[in-house]
Every structure is written in C-alpha cells, then in structure tokens.
GROMACS .gro file of N, CA and C in nm:
model
  309
    1MET      N    1  -0.471   0.177   3.217
    1MET     CA    2  -0.606   0.176   3.272
    1MET      C    3  -0.703   0.142   3.159
    2PRO      N    4  -0.799   0.054   3.185
    2PRO     CA    5  -0.896   0.019   3.082
    2PRO      C    6  -0.984   0.139   3.048
    3ASP      N    7  -1.046   0.132   2.932
    3ASP     CA    8  -1.137   0.238   2.889
    3ASP      C    9  -1.254   0.247   2.985
    4ILE      N   10  -1.270   0.363   3.053
    4ILE     CA   11  -1.375   0.376   3.154
    4ILE      C   12  -1.505   0.434   3.099
    5LEU      N   13  -1.503   0.492   2.980
    5LEU     CA   14  -1.625   0.555   2.928
    5LEU      C   15  -1.743   0.461   2.918
    6PRO      N   16  -1.729   0.337   2.872
    6PRO     CA   17  -1.846   0.249   2.865
    6PRO      C   18  -1.901   0.214   3.004
    7GLN      N   19  -1.824   0.240   3.109
    7GLN     CA   20  -1.867   0.203   3.243
    7GLN      C   21  -1.927   0.320   3.321
    8ILE      N   22  -1.927   0.441   3.266
    8ILE     CA   23  -1.982   0.555   3.338
    8ILE      C   24  -2.134   0.542   3.342
    9PRO      N   25  -2.193   0.548   3.463
    9PRO     CA   26  -2.338   0.530   3.474
    9PRO      C   27  -2.416   0.639   3.401
   10PRO      N   28  -2.539   0.608   3.358
   10PRO     CA   29  -2.621   0.707   3.287
   10PRO      C   30  -2.670   0.817   3.381
   11VAL      N   31  -2.698   0.933   3.323
   11VAL     CA   32  -2.753   1.046   3.399
   11VAL      C   33  -2.871   1.103   3.322
   12ALA      N   34  -2.952   1.182   3.391
   12ALA     CA   35  -3.065   1.249   3.327
   12ALA      C   36  -3.049   1.399   3.348
   13LEU      N   37  -3.064   1.476   3.241
   13LEU     CA   38  -3.055   1.620   3.254
   13LEU      C   39  -3.182   1.673   3.320
   14PRO      N   40  -3.169   1.775   3.405
   14PRO     CA   41  -3.287   1.832   3.469
   14PRO      C   42  -3.375   1.904   3.368
   15GLU      N   43  -3.505   1.903   3.394
   15GLU     CA   44  -3.598   1.973   3.305
   15GLU      C   45  -3.577   2.123   3.313
   16VAL      N   46  -3.549   2.172   3.434
   16VAL     CA   47  -3.525   2.315   3.454
   16VAL      C   48  -3.391   2.330   3.525
   17ILE      N   49  -3.301   2.403   3.463
   17ILE     CA   50  -3.171   2.427   3.525
   17ILE      C   51  -3.184   2.554   3.610
   18PRO      N   52  -3.151   2.545   3.739
   18PRO     CA   53  -3.165   2.662   3.826
   18PRO      C   54  -3.068   2.773   3.787
   19SER      N   55  -3.101   2.896   3.823
   19SER     CA   56  -3.013   3.008   3.791
   19SER      C   57  -2.884   3.003   3.872
   20GLU      N   58  -2.889   2.943   3.991
   20GLU     CA   59  -2.769   2.926   4.073
   20GLU      C   60  -2.758   2.780   4.114
   21LEU      N   61  -2.640   2.723   4.094
   21LEU     CA   62  -2.617   2.585   4.134
   21LEU      C   63  -2.569   2.581   4.279
   22PRO      N   64  -2.597   2.470   4.349
   22PRO     CA   65  -2.550   2.460   4.487
   22PRO      C   66  -2.397   2.459   4.495
   23GLN      N   67  -2.345   2.501   4.608
   23GLN     CA   68  -2.201   2.499   4.632
   23GLN      C   69  -2.153   2.354   4.642
   24GLN      N   70  -2.042   2.322   4.576
   24GLN     CA   71  -1.988   2.187   4.583
   24GLN      C   72  -1.935   2.158   4.723
   25LYS      N   73  -1.967   2.038   4.772
   25LYS     CA   74  -1.915   1.994   4.901
   25LYS      C   75  -1.782   1.921   4.882
   26PHE      N   76  -1.767   1.852   4.768
   26PHE     CA   77  -1.646   1.776   4.737
   26PHE      C   78  -1.583   1.831   4.610
   27HIS      N   79  -1.453   1.817   4.599
   27HIS     CA   80  -1.381   1.875   4.486
   27HIS      C   81  -1.304   1.769   4.409
   28LEU      N   82  -1.270   1.800   4.285
   28LEU     CA   83  -1.195   1.708   4.201
   28LEU      C   84  -1.067   1.665   4.271
   29GLY      N   85  -1.041   1.534   4.266
   29GLY     CA   86  -0.921   1.479   4.328
   29GLY      C   87  -0.938   1.438   4.473
   30GLU      N   88  -1.047   1.478   4.535
   30GLU     CA   89  -1.069   1.446   4.676
   30GLU      C   90  -1.108   1.299   4.693
   31TRP      N   91  -1.054   1.236   4.798
   31TRP     CA   92  -1.087   1.097   4.830
   31TRP      C   93  -1.216   1.095   4.910
   32VAL      N   94  -1.308   1.007   4.871
   32VAL     CA   95  -1.438   0.995   4.940
   32VAL      C   96  -1.475   0.847   4.954
   33ARG      N   97  -1.572   0.821   5.040
   33ARG     CA   98  -1.625   0.685   5.052
   33ARG      C   99  -1.774   0.691   5.079
   34TRP      N  100  -1.845   0.587   5.031
   34TRP     CA  101  -1.986   0.571   5.062
   34TRP      C  102  -1.992   0.522   5.207
   35PHE      N  103  -2.069   0.591   5.291
   35PHE     CA  104  -2.068   0.556   5.433
   35PHE      C  105  -2.199   0.497   5.483
   36GLN      N  106  -2.302   0.496   5.403
   36GLN     CA  107  -2.432   0.448   5.449
   36GLN      C  108  -2.457   0.301   5.419
   37VAL      N  109  -2.356   0.233   5.368
   37VAL     CA  110  -2.369   0.091   5.338
   37VAL      C  111  -2.249   0.016   5.397
   38PRO      N  112  -2.269  -0.109   5.437
   38PRO     CA  113  -2.154  -0.186   5.486
   38PRO      C  114  -2.055  -0.209   5.372
   39ASN      N  115  -1.928  -0.206   5.403
   39ASN     CA  116  -1.822  -0.226   5.302
   39ASN      C  117  -1.838  -0.131   5.184
   40GLY      N  118  -1.865  -0.005   5.212
   40GLY     CA  119  -1.885   0.094   5.107
   40GLY      C  120  -1.763   0.113   5.020
   41ASP      N  121  -1.788   0.146   4.894
   41ASP     CA  122  -1.680   0.173   4.800
   41ASP      C  123  -1.612   0.304   4.834
   42PHE      N  124  -1.493   0.321   4.778
   42PHE     CA  125  -1.418   0.444   4.799
   42PHE      C  126  -1.333   0.474   4.676
   43GLY      N  127  -1.302   0.603   4.658
   43GLY     CA  128  -1.222   0.643   4.544
   43GLY      C  129  -1.206   0.794   4.539
   44ARG      N  130  -1.165   0.843   4.422
   44ARG     CA  131  -1.139   0.986   4.402
   44ARG      C  132  -1.246   1.048   4.314
   45VAL      N  133  -1.286   1.169   4.350
   45VAL     CA  134  -1.381   1.245   4.270
   45VAL      C  135  -1.311   1.288   4.141
   46ILE      N  136  -1.369   1.251   4.027
   46ILE     CA  137  -1.312   1.289   3.898
   46ILE      C  138  -1.407   1.374   3.814
   47GLY      N  139  -1.527   1.399   3.868
   47GLY     CA  140  -1.622   1.482   3.795
   47GLY      C  141  -1.739   1.519   3.884
   48VAL      N  142  -1.808   1.624   3.846
   48VAL     CA  143  -1.929   1.665   3.918
   48VAL      C  144  -2.028   1.718   3.816
   49ILE      N  145  -2.154   1.677   3.833
   49ILE     CA  146  -2.260   1.723   3.743
   49ILE      C  147  -2.382   1.761   3.825
   50TYR      N  148  -2.466   1.844   3.767
   50TYR     CA  149  -2.596   1.875   3.826
   50TYR      C  150  -2.699   1.798   3.746
   51THR      N  151  -2.777   1.715   3.813
   51THR     CA  152  -2.871   1.630   3.742
   51THR      C  153  -2.990   1.596   3.832
   52GLN      N  154  -3.081   1.524   3.774
   52GLN     CA  155  -3.194   1.471   3.851
   52GLN      C  156  -3.213   1.325   3.815
   53GLN      N  157  -3.269   1.249   3.906
   53GLN     CA  158  -3.305   1.109   3.884
   53GLN      C  159  -3.191   1.026   3.826
   54ALA      N  160  -3.080   1.023   3.896
   54ALA     CA  161  -2.971   0.933   3.853
   54ALA      C  162  -3.009   0.793   3.897
   55SER      N  163  -2.933   0.733   3.987
   55SER     CA  164  -2.967   0.598   4.030
   55SER      C  165  -3.085   0.599   4.128
   56CYS      N  166  -3.113   0.714   4.183
   56CYS     CA  167  -3.232   0.730   4.269
   56CYS      C  168  -3.292   0.866   4.234
   57ILE      N  169  -3.409   0.894   4.285
   57ILE     CA  170  -3.472   1.022   4.253
   57ILE      C  171  -3.409   1.128   4.342
   58ALA      N  172  -3.313   1.200   4.288
   58ALA     CA  173  -3.241   1.302   4.364
   58ALA      C  174  -3.190   1.408   4.268
   59THR      N  175  -3.239   1.530   4.285
   59THR     CA  176  -3.193   1.641   4.203
   59THR      C  177  -3.084   1.713   4.280
   60GLY      N  178  -2.974   1.742   4.213
   60GLY     CA  179  -2.865   1.815   4.275
   60GLY      C  180  -2.732   1.773   4.218
   61LEU      N  181  -2.628   1.802   4.294
   61LEU     CA  182  -2.493   1.768   4.250
   61LEU      C  183  -2.468   1.619   4.270
   62HIS      N  184  -2.410   1.558   4.170
   62HIS     CA  185  -2.368   1.418   4.176
   62HIS      C  186  -2.221   1.415   4.139
   63TYR      N  187  -2.147   1.332   4.210
   63TYR     CA  188  -2.002   1.325   4.193
   63TYR      C  189  -1.966   1.195   4.123
   64LEU      N  190  -1.886   1.204   4.019
   64LEU     CA  191  -1.835   1.085   3.952
   64LEU      C  192  -1.709   1.043   4.026
   65VAL      N  193  -1.709   0.920   4.078
   65VAL     CA  194  -1.599   0.871   4.160
   65VAL      C  195  -1.530   0.756   4.087
   66LEU      N  196  -1.400   0.771   4.067
   66LEU     CA  197  -1.318   0.663   4.013
   66LEU      C  198  -1.282   0.574   4.131
   67LEU      N  199  -1.333   0.452   4.131
   67LEU     CA  200  -1.311   0.364   4.245
   67LEU      C  201  -1.164   0.323   4.255
   68ASP      N  202  -1.117   0.316   4.378
   68ASP     CA  203  -0.981   0.271   4.406
   68ASP      C  204  -0.967   0.125   4.365
   69GLU      N  205  -0.846   0.084   4.330
   69GLU     CA  206  -0.823  -0.055   4.290
   69GLU      C  207  -0.863  -0.155   4.397
   70ARG      N  208  -0.864  -0.112   4.523
   70ARG     CA  209  -0.898  -0.202   4.633
   70ARG      C  210  -1.041  -0.182   4.684
   71SER      N  211  -1.117  -0.101   4.616
   71SER     CA  212  -1.257  -0.079   4.653
   71SER      C  213  -1.337  -0.207   4.625
   72PRO      N  214  -1.433  -0.242   4.711
   72PRO     CA  215  -1.505  -0.369   4.696
   72PRO      C  216  -1.567  -0.394   4.559
   73SER      N  217  -1.619  -0.293   4.493
   73SER     CA  218  -1.689  -0.313   4.366
   73SER      C  219  -1.601  -0.291   4.244
   74ARG      N  220  -1.474  -0.266   4.262
   74ARG     CA  221  -1.386  -0.230   4.150
   74ARG      C  222  -1.381  -0.336   4.040
   75GLU      N  223  -1.393  -0.462   4.076
   75GLU     CA  224  -1.386  -0.567   3.974
   75GLU      C  225  -1.502  -0.560   3.875
   76ILE      N  226  -1.615  -0.505   3.917
   76ILE     CA  227  -1.732  -0.499   3.830
   76ILE      C  228  -1.768  -0.357   3.786
   77CYS      N  229  -1.703  -0.256   3.847
   77CYS     CA  230  -1.740  -0.117   3.820
   77CYS      C  231  -1.617  -0.028   3.843
   78THR      N  232  -1.577   0.045   3.741
   78THR     CA  233  -1.461   0.133   3.754
   78THR      C  234  -1.499   0.266   3.816
   79CYS      N  235  -1.616   0.319   3.777
   79CYS     CA  236  -1.664   0.449   3.823
   79CYS      C  237  -1.809   0.437   3.868
   80ASP      N  238  -1.849   0.528   3.957
   80ASP     CA  239  -1.989   0.533   3.998
   80ASP      C  240  -2.022   0.677   4.034
   81PHE      N  241  -2.150   0.713   4.017
   81PHE     CA  242  -2.195   0.843   4.060
   81PHE      C  243  -2.243   0.834   4.205
   82ALA      N  244  -2.214   0.938   4.282
   82ALA     CA  245  -2.256   0.944   4.422
   82ALA      C  246  -2.331   1.074   4.447
   83PHE      N  247  -2.444   1.063   4.514
   83PHE     CA  248  -2.514   1.183   4.557
   83PHE      C  249  -2.441   1.237   4.681
   84GLU      N  250  -2.439   1.367   4.696
   84GLU     CA  251  -2.363   1.432   4.802
   84GLU      C  252  -2.389   1.376   4.942
   85ASP      N  253  -2.512   1.339   4.971
   85ASP     CA  254  -2.545   1.291   5.105
   85ASP      C  255  -2.503   1.147   5.130
   86ASP      N  256  -2.454   1.078   5.027
   86ASP     CA  257  -2.417   0.937   5.041
   86ASP      C  258  -2.268   0.913   5.061
   87ILE      N  259  -2.188   1.019   5.049
   87ILE     CA  260  -2.044   1.003   5.062
   87ILE      C  261  -1.988   1.099   5.167
   88LYS      N  262  -1.868   1.066   5.214
   88LYS     CA  263  -1.798   1.156   5.305
   88LYS      C  264  -1.650   1.155   5.269
   89PRO      N  265  -1.578   1.261   5.308
   89PRO     CA  266  -1.436   1.268   5.272
   89PRO      C  267  -1.355   1.166   5.350
   90LEU      N  268  -1.243   1.127   5.292
   90LEU     CA  269  -1.150   1.034   5.356
   90LEU      C  270  -1.020   1.107   5.387
   91ASP      N  271  -0.972   1.095   5.510
   91ASP     CA  272  -0.839   1.147   5.540
   91ASP      C  273  -0.738   1.036   5.511
   92ASN      N  274  -0.611   1.067   5.516
   92ASN     CA  275  -0.507   0.972   5.478
   92ASN      C  276  -0.509   0.845   5.562
   93SER      N  277  -0.529   0.857   5.694
   93SER     CA  278  -0.527   0.737   5.778
   93SER      C  279  -0.647   0.647   5.750
   94SER      N  280  -0.764   0.706   5.725
   94SER     CA  281  -0.882   0.626   5.690
   94SER      C  282  -0.863   0.557   5.555
   95LEU      N  283  -0.803   0.628   5.459
   95LEU     CA  284  -0.777   0.571   5.328
   95LEU      C  285  -0.682   0.453   5.340
   96GLU      N  286  -0.575   0.468   5.416
   96GLU     CA  287  -0.480   0.359   5.436
   96GLU      C  288  -0.548   0.239   5.501
   97GLY      N  289  -0.637   0.264   5.596
   97GLY     CA  290  -0.711   0.155   5.661
   97GLY      C  291  -0.800   0.081   5.564
   98LEU      N  292  -0.871   0.153   5.479
   98LEU     CA  293  -0.957   0.090   5.380
   98LEU      C  294  -0.875   0.010   5.279
   99ARG      N  295  -0.767   0.066   5.236
   99ARG     CA  296  -0.681  -0.006   5.139
   99ARG      C  297  -0.624  -0.131   5.203
  100GLY      N  298  -0.593  -0.126   5.330
  100GLY     CA  299  -0.540  -0.242   5.400
  100GLY      C  300  -0.642  -0.352   5.417
  101ASN      N  301  -0.772  -0.316   5.424
  101ASN     CA  302  -0.878  -0.414   5.442
  101ASN      C  303  -0.902  -0.499   5.318
  102TYR      N  304  -0.857  -0.450   5.202
  102TYR     CA  305  -0.889  -0.520   5.077
  102TYR      C  306  -0.765  -0.563   5.001
  103VAL      N  307  -0.654  -0.580   5.072
  103VAL     CA  308  -0.530  -0.623   5.006
  103VAL      C  309  -0.542  -0.766   4.963
   0.00000   0.00000   0.00000
C-alpha cells in the first residue's frame, strides 16, 4: 500500500474542547459510504477525531475513511474525512454491489 500520510486531509482543532464528546455512530473497521452524492465513495473507518471546520464548517466527530480500491475517487485520494451526517453503514450485500459497479 502506498504511503497514505501525505494524502490525509487537513483538520482544525476546536477552540474549546467539550467536557463530554458525542457518542460515536461508526466504529473502526466499519464499512461506510457517502450517500448524499451520486456515485459516493465508500471504504472502511480507520480513525475518528473531534474537530471543527474540516472540509465544511462542522464541529463534531469526523471519521477518517480509507477508500476501497474500487471507490470512485480512489485513484486521486486514498483517504478522506467524513462528517457523521454524510455517511451511512454498508452491509455485505450493499458492499458487494458497490464493488461490482466499479470492476
């Protein structure tokens, strides 16, 4: 696997860290996909951070997703951060369907 560190998107630390962090909706190793865009990317959650103003103005949990080899953006991006409201979990049959679409 190529070195992914140079490809990890930038993040901004929050000015004030809350005393309690929100409960995680997704967990490490879980398969997810972006569902609010056509041909959304998909992959596995490999990290979670609490931040503000990542790619959009959104404070909260952001998930670092390692894109699947057959994900549409994989050729230009190995990993991407996803805000919790932009992704949903993938079951095995949905994952197989997505992988089949990009063979």
